[in-house]
């Protein structure tokens, strides 16, 4: 296995670990609340509540996971090994990690919020990966 492949695999693995951590934070922060109902979040909660932010962080990551996971697995299936592609996986992971930390830390209704920029960096990294795969398939 090349260093590029190992790097891409490691970044993807850490992304999956991040998903588990976000699930645990969202689940356990909500479960600690009095009268917590499984699978239901209080509709009156907003960004001033950590429970709301943890829930939204996890769900925002899930909303973006399908495209990222599909892109990365497609590249793995076609054995696409590129240092730039691996770097894009790392950029996406780091952007999502920073997005997560900012979502946990900053209670704001402002749009764009600081986390929005890291969301955008992740989207751009994913689009670059899709373009790279498309170019590989064409040429």
Coordinates of N, CA and C in Angstrom, one line a residue:
X1 N 0.9 -1.2 0.0 CA 0.0 0.0 0.0 C 0.9 1.2 0.0
X2 N 0.6 2.2 -0.9 CA 1.4 3.4 -1.0 C 1.1 4.3 0.2
X3 N 2.0 5.3 0.4 CA 1.7 6.3 1.5 C 0.5 7.1 1.1
X4 N 0.3 7.4 -0.1 CA -0.9 8.2 -0.5 C -2.2 7.5 -0.2
X5 N -2.2 6.2 -0.5 CA -3.4 5.4 -0.2 C -3.6 5.3 1.3
X6 N -2.5 5.0 2.0 CA -2.7 4.9 3.5 C -3.1 6.3 4.1
X7 N -2.7 7.4 3.6 CA -3.1 8.7 4.0 C -4.6 8.9 3.8
X8 N -5.0 8.5 2.6 CA -6.5 8.7 2.3 C -7.3 7.8 3.2
X9 N -6.9 6.5 3.4 CA -7.6 5.6 4.2 C -7.7 6.1 5.7
X10 N -6.6 6.7 6.1 CA -6.5 7.2 7.5 C -7.5 8.4 7.7
X11 N -7.5 9.3 6.7 CA -8.4 10.4 6.8 C -9.8 10.0 6.8
X12 N -10.1 9.0 5.9 CA -11.5 8.5 5.8 C -11.9 7.8 7.1
X13 N -11.0 7.0 7.7 CA -11.2 6.4 9.0 C -11.5 7.4 10.1
X14 N -10.7 8.5 10.2 CA -10.9 9.5 11.2 C -12.2 10.2 11.0
X15 N -12.7 10.4 9.7 CA -14.0 10.9 9.5 C -15.1 10.1 10.1
X16 N -15.0 8.8 9.9 CA -16.0 7.9 10.5 C -15.9 7.9 12.0
X17 N -14.8 8.1 12.6 CA -14.6 8.2 14.0 C -15.3 9.5 14.5
X18 N -15.1 10.6 13.7 CA -15.8 11.9 14.0 C -17.3 11.7 14.0
X19 N -17.8 10.9 13.1 CA -19.3 10.7 13.1 C -19.7 10.0 14.4
X20 N -19.0 9.0 14.8 CA -19.3 8.3 16.1 C -19.3 9.3 17.2
X21 N -18.3 10.1 17.3 CA -18.1 11.1 18.4 C -19.3 12.1 18.4
X22 N -19.7 12.6 17.2 CA -20.8 13.5 17.1 C -22.1 12.8 17.5
X23 N -22.3 11.6 17.1 CA -23.5 10.9 17.5 C -23.5 10.8 19.1
X24 N -22.4 10.4 19.7 CA -22.3 10.2 21.1 C -22.6 11.5 21.8
X25 N -22.0 12.6 21.4 CA -22.2 13.9 22.0 C -23.7 14.3 22.0
X26 N -24.2 14.2 20.8 CA -25.7 14.5 20.6 C -26.6 13.6 21.5
X27 N -26.3 12.4 21.4 CA -27.2 11.4 22.2 C -27.1 11.6 23.7
X28 N -25.9 11.6 24.2 CA -25.7 11.7 25.6 C -26.0 13.0 26.2
X29 N -25.7 14.1 25.5 CA -26.1 15.4 26.0 C -27.6 15.6 26.2
X30 N -28.3 15.0 25.2 CA -29.8 15.1 25.2 C -30.3 14.1 26.3
X31 N -29.8 12.9 26.4 CA -30.2 11.9 27.4 C -30.1 12.4 28.8
X32 N -29.2 13.3 29.1 CA -29.0 13.8 30.5 C -30.1 14.7 30.9
X33 N -30.8 15.2 30.0 CA -31.9 16.2 30.3 C -33.0 15.5 31.0
X34 N -33.6 16.2 32.0 CA -34.8 15.6 32.7 C -36.0 15.4 31.7
X35 N -36.7 14.4 31.8 CA -37.8 14.1 30.9 C -37.5 13.9 29.4
X36 N -36.2 13.5 29.1 CA -35.8 13.4 27.7 C -36.6 12.2 27.1
X37 N -37.1 12.5 25.9 CA -37.8 11.5 25.1 C -36.9 11.0 24.0
X38 N -36.6 9.7 23.9 CA -35.8 9.2 22.9 C -36.3 9.6 21.5
X39 N -35.4 10.1 20.6 CA -35.7 10.4 19.2 C -36.5 11.7 19.0
X40 N -36.6 12.5 20.1 CA -37.4 13.7 20.0 C -36.6 14.8 20.7
X41 N -36.5 16.0 20.0 CA -35.8 17.1 20.6 C -36.8 18.2 20.8
X42 N -36.7 18.9 21.8 CA -37.6 20.0 22.2 C -37.6 21.1 21.0
X43 N -38.8 21.3 20.5 CA -38.9 22.3 19.4 C -38.6 23.7 19.8
X44 N -38.6 24.0 21.1 CA -38.3 25.4 21.6 C -36.8 25.6 21.7
X45 N -36.0 24.6 21.5 CA -34.6 24.8 21.6 C -34.0 25.6 20.4
X46 N -33.0 26.3 20.6 CA -32.3 27.0 19.6 C -30.8 27.1 19.8
X47 N -30.1 27.9 19.1 CA -28.6 27.9 19.2 C -28.1 28.2 20.6
X48 N -28.9 28.8 21.5 CA -28.4 29.0 22.8 C -28.3 27.7 23.6
X49 N -28.9 26.6 23.2 CA -28.8 25.3 23.8 C -27.8 24.4 23.2
X50 N -26.9 23.9 24.1 CA -25.9 23.0 23.6 C -26.5 21.7 23.0
X51 N -27.6 21.3 23.6 CA -28.3 20.1 23.1 C -28.7 20.3 21.6
X52 N -29.3 21.5 21.3 CA -29.7 21.9 20.0 C -28.4 21.9 19.1
X53 N -27.3 22.5 19.5 CA -26.2 22.6 18.7 C -25.5 21.3 18.4
X54 N -25.5 20.4 19.4 CA -24.9 19.0 19.3 C -25.8 18.2 18.3
X55 N -27.1 18.4 18.4 CA -28.0 17.7 17.5 C -27.8 18.2 16.1
X56 N -27.8 19.5 15.9 CA -27.6 20.1 14.6 C -26.3 19.8 14.0
X57 N -25.2 19.7 14.8 CA -23.9 19.4 14.3 C -23.9 18.0 13.7
X58 N -24.5 17.0 14.5 CA -24.5 15.7 14.0 C -25.4 15.5 12.7
X59 N -26.5 16.2 12.7 CA -27.4 16.1 11.5 C -26.8 16.8 10.3
X60 N -26.1 17.9 10.6 CA -25.5 18.6 9.5 C -24.4 17.7 8.8
X61 N -23.6 17.0 9.7 CA -22.6 16.1 9.2 C -23.3 15.0 8.4
X62 N -24.4 14.4 8.9 CA -25.0 13.4 8.2 C -25.5 13.9 6.8
X63 N -26.0 15.1 6.8 CA -26.5 15.6 5.5 C -25.4 15.7 4.5
X64 N -24.2 15.9 4.9 CA -23.1 16.1 4.0 C -22.3 14.7 3.8
X65 N -22.6 13.8 4.6 CA -21.9 12.5 4.5 C -22.1 11.7 3.3
X66 N -23.3 11.7 2.8 CA -23.6 10.8 1.6 C -22.7 11.2 0.4
X67 N -22.6 12.5 0.1 CA -21.8 12.9 -1.0 C -20.3 12.6 -0.7
X68 N -19.8 12.9 0.5 CA -18.4 12.7 0.8 C -18.1 11.2 0.8
X69 N -18.9 10.4 1.5 CA -18.6 9.0 1.6 C -18.7 8.3 0.2
X70 N -19.7 8.7 -0.6 CA -19.8 8.2 -1.9 C -18.7 8.5 -2.8
X71 N -18.2 9.8 -2.7 CA -17.1 10.2 -3.5 C -15.8 9.4 -3.2
X72 N -15.5 9.3 -1.9 CA -14.3 8.6 -1.4 C -14.4 7.2 -1.8
X73 N -15.5 6.5 -1.5 CA -15.6 5.1 -1.8 C -15.5 4.8 -3.3
X74 N -16.1 5.7 -4.1 CA -16.0 5.5 -5.5 C -14.5 5.6 -6.0
X75 N -13.8 6.6 -5.4 CA -12.3 6.7 -5.7 C -11.6 5.4 -5.3
X76 N -11.9 4.9 -4.1 CA -11.3 3.7 -3.6 C -11.6 2.5 -4.6
X77 N -12.8 2.4 -5.0 CA -13.2 1.3 -5.9 C -12.5 1.3 -7.2
X78 N -12.3 2.5 -7.8 CA -11.6 2.6 -9.1 C -10.1 2.7 -8.9
X79 N -9.6 2.5 -7.6 CA -8.2 2.6 -7.3 C -7.5 3.9 -7.7
X80 N -8.2 5.0 -7.4 CA -7.7 6.3 -7.8 C -6.7 6.7 -6.7
X81 N -5.5 6.8 -7.0 CA -4.4 7.2 -6.0 C -3.8 8.5 -6.5
X82 N -4.1 9.5 -5.8 CA -3.6 10.8 -6.1 C -3.3 11.6 -4.8
X83 N -2.1 12.2 -4.8 CA -1.7 13.0 -3.6 C -2.7 14.1 -3.4
X84 N -3.2 14.7 -4.5 CA -4.1 15.9 -4.4 C -5.4 15.4 -3.9
X85 N -5.9 14.2 -4.4 CA -7.1 13.7 -3.9 C -7.1 13.4 -2.4
X86 N -6.0 12.7 -2.0 CA -5.8 12.4 -0.5 C -5.8 13.7 0.3
X87 N -5.1 14.8 -0.2 CA -5.1 16.0 0.4 C -6.5 16.6 0.6
X88 N -7.3 16.5 -0.5 CA -8.7 16.9 -0.4 C -9.5 16.2 0.7
X89 N -9.2 14.9 0.9 CA -9.9 14.2 1.9 C -9.5 14.8 3.3
X90 N -8.2 15.1 3.5 CA -7.8 15.7 4.7 C -8.4 17.1 4.9
X91 N -8.4 17.9 3.8 CA -9.0 19.2 3.9 C -10.5 19.1 4.4
X92 N -11.2 18.2 3.7 CA -12.6 18.0 4.1 C -12.7 17.6 5.6
X93 N -11.9 16.6 6.0 CA -12.0 16.2 7.4 C -11.7 17.3 8.3
X94 N -10.6 18.1 8.1 CA -10.2 19.2 9.0 C -11.3 20.3 9.0
X95 N -11.8 20.6 7.8 CA -12.9 21.6 7.7 C -14.1 21.1 8.6
X96 N -14.5 19.9 8.5 CA -15.6 19.4 9.2 C -15.4 19.3 10.7
X97 N -14.1 19.0 11.1 CA -13.8 19.1 12.5 C -13.9 20.5 13.1
X98 N -13.3 21.4 12.3 CA -13.4 22.8 12.8 C -14.9 23.3 12.8
X99 N -15.6 22.9 11.8 CA -17.1 23.2 11.8 C -17.7 22.7 13.1
X100 N -17.4 21.4 13.4 CA -18.0 20.8 14.6 C -17.6 21.6 15.9
X101 N -16.4 21.9 16.0 CA -15.9 22.6 17.2 C -16.6 23.9 17.3
X102 N -16.7 24.7 16.2 CA -17.3 26.0 16.2 C -18.8 25.8 16.5
X103 N -19.4 24.8 16.0 CA -20.9 24.6 16.3 C -21.1 24.4 17.7
X104 N -20.2 23.5 18.3 CA -20.4 23.3 19.8 C -20.1 24.5 20.6
X105 N -19.2 25.3 20.2 CA -18.7 26.4 21.0 C -19.4 27.7 20.9
X106 N -20.0 28.0 19.7 CA -20.6 29.3 19.4 C -22.1 29.2 19.3
X107 N -22.8 29.9 20.1 CA -24.2 30.0 20.1 C -24.6 31.2 19.3
X108 N -24.9 31.1 18.0 CA -25.2 32.3 17.2 C -26.3 31.9 16.2
X109 N -27.2 32.9 16.0 CA -28.2 32.8 15.0 C -27.8 33.5 13.7
X110 N -26.6 34.1 13.8 CA -26.1 34.9 12.7 C -25.7 34.0 11.5
X111 N -26.0 34.5 10.3 CA -25.7 33.8 9.1 C -25.1 34.8 8.1
X112 N -23.9 34.5 7.6 CA -23.1 33.3 7.9 C -22.4 33.4 9.3
X113 N -22.3 32.3 9.9 CA -21.6 32.2 11.1 C -20.2 31.8 10.8
X114 N -19.3 31.9 11.8 CA -17.9 31.4 11.5 C -17.8 30.0 11.0
X115 N -18.7 29.1 11.4 CA -18.7 27.7 11.0 C -19.1 27.6 9.5
X116 N -19.8 28.6 9.0 CA -20.2 28.5 7.6 C -19.0 28.5 6.6
X117 N -18.0 29.2 7.0 CA -16.8 29.2 6.1 C -16.1 27.8 6.0
X118 N -16.1 27.1 7.1 CA -15.6 25.7 7.1 C -16.5 24.7 6.4
X119 N -17.8 25.0 6.5 CA -18.7 24.2 5.7 C -18.4 24.4 4.2
X120 N -18.2 25.6 3.8 CA -17.9 25.9 2.4 C -16.6 25.3 2.0
X121 N -15.6 25.3 2.8 CA -14.3 24.7 2.5 C -14.5 23.2 2.2
X122 N -15.3 22.6 3.1 CA -15.6 21.1 2.9 C -16.3 20.9 1.6
X123 N -17.3 21.7 1.3 CA -18.0 21.6 0.0 C -17.0 21.7 -1.2
X124 N -16.2 22.7 -1.1 CA -15.2 22.9 -2.2 C -14.3 21.7 -2.4
X125 N -13.8 21.2 -1.3 CA -12.9 20.0 -1.3 C -13.7 18.8 -1.9
X126 N -14.9 18.6 -1.6 CA -15.7 17.5 -2.2 C -15.9 17.7 -3.7
X127 N -16.2 18.9 -4.1 CA -16.4 19.2 -5.5 C -15.1 19.0 -6.3
X128 N -14.0 19.4 -5.7 CA -12.7 19.1 -6.4 C -12.5 17.6 -6.5
X129 N -12.8 16.8 -5.5 CA -12.7 15.4 -5.6 C -13.5 14.8 -6.7
X130 N -14.8 15.3 -6.8 CA -15.7 14.8 -7.8 C -15.1 15.2 -9.2
X131 N -14.6 16.3 -9.4 CA -14.0 16.7 -10.7 C -12.8 15.9 -11.0
X132 N -12.0 15.6 -10.0 CA -10.8 14.7 -10.2 C -11.2 13.3 -10.7
X133 N -12.2 12.8 -10.1 CA -12.7 11.5 -10.4 C -13.3 11.5 -11.9
X134 N -14.1 12.5 -12.2 CA -14.6 12.7 -13.5 C -13.5 12.8 -14.6
X135 N -12.5 13.5 -14.3 CA -11.4 13.6 -15.2 C -10.7 12.3 -15.4
X136 N -10.5 11.6 -14.3 CA -9.9 10.2 -14.4 C -10.7 9.3 -15.2
X137 N -12.0 9.4 -15.1 CA -12.9 8.5 -15.9 C -12.9 8.8 -17.4
X138 N -12.8 10.1 -17.7 CA -12.8 10.6 -19.1 C -11.5 10.3 -19.8
X139 N -10.4 10.5 -19.0 CA -9.0 10.4 -19.7 C -8.4 9.2 -19.3

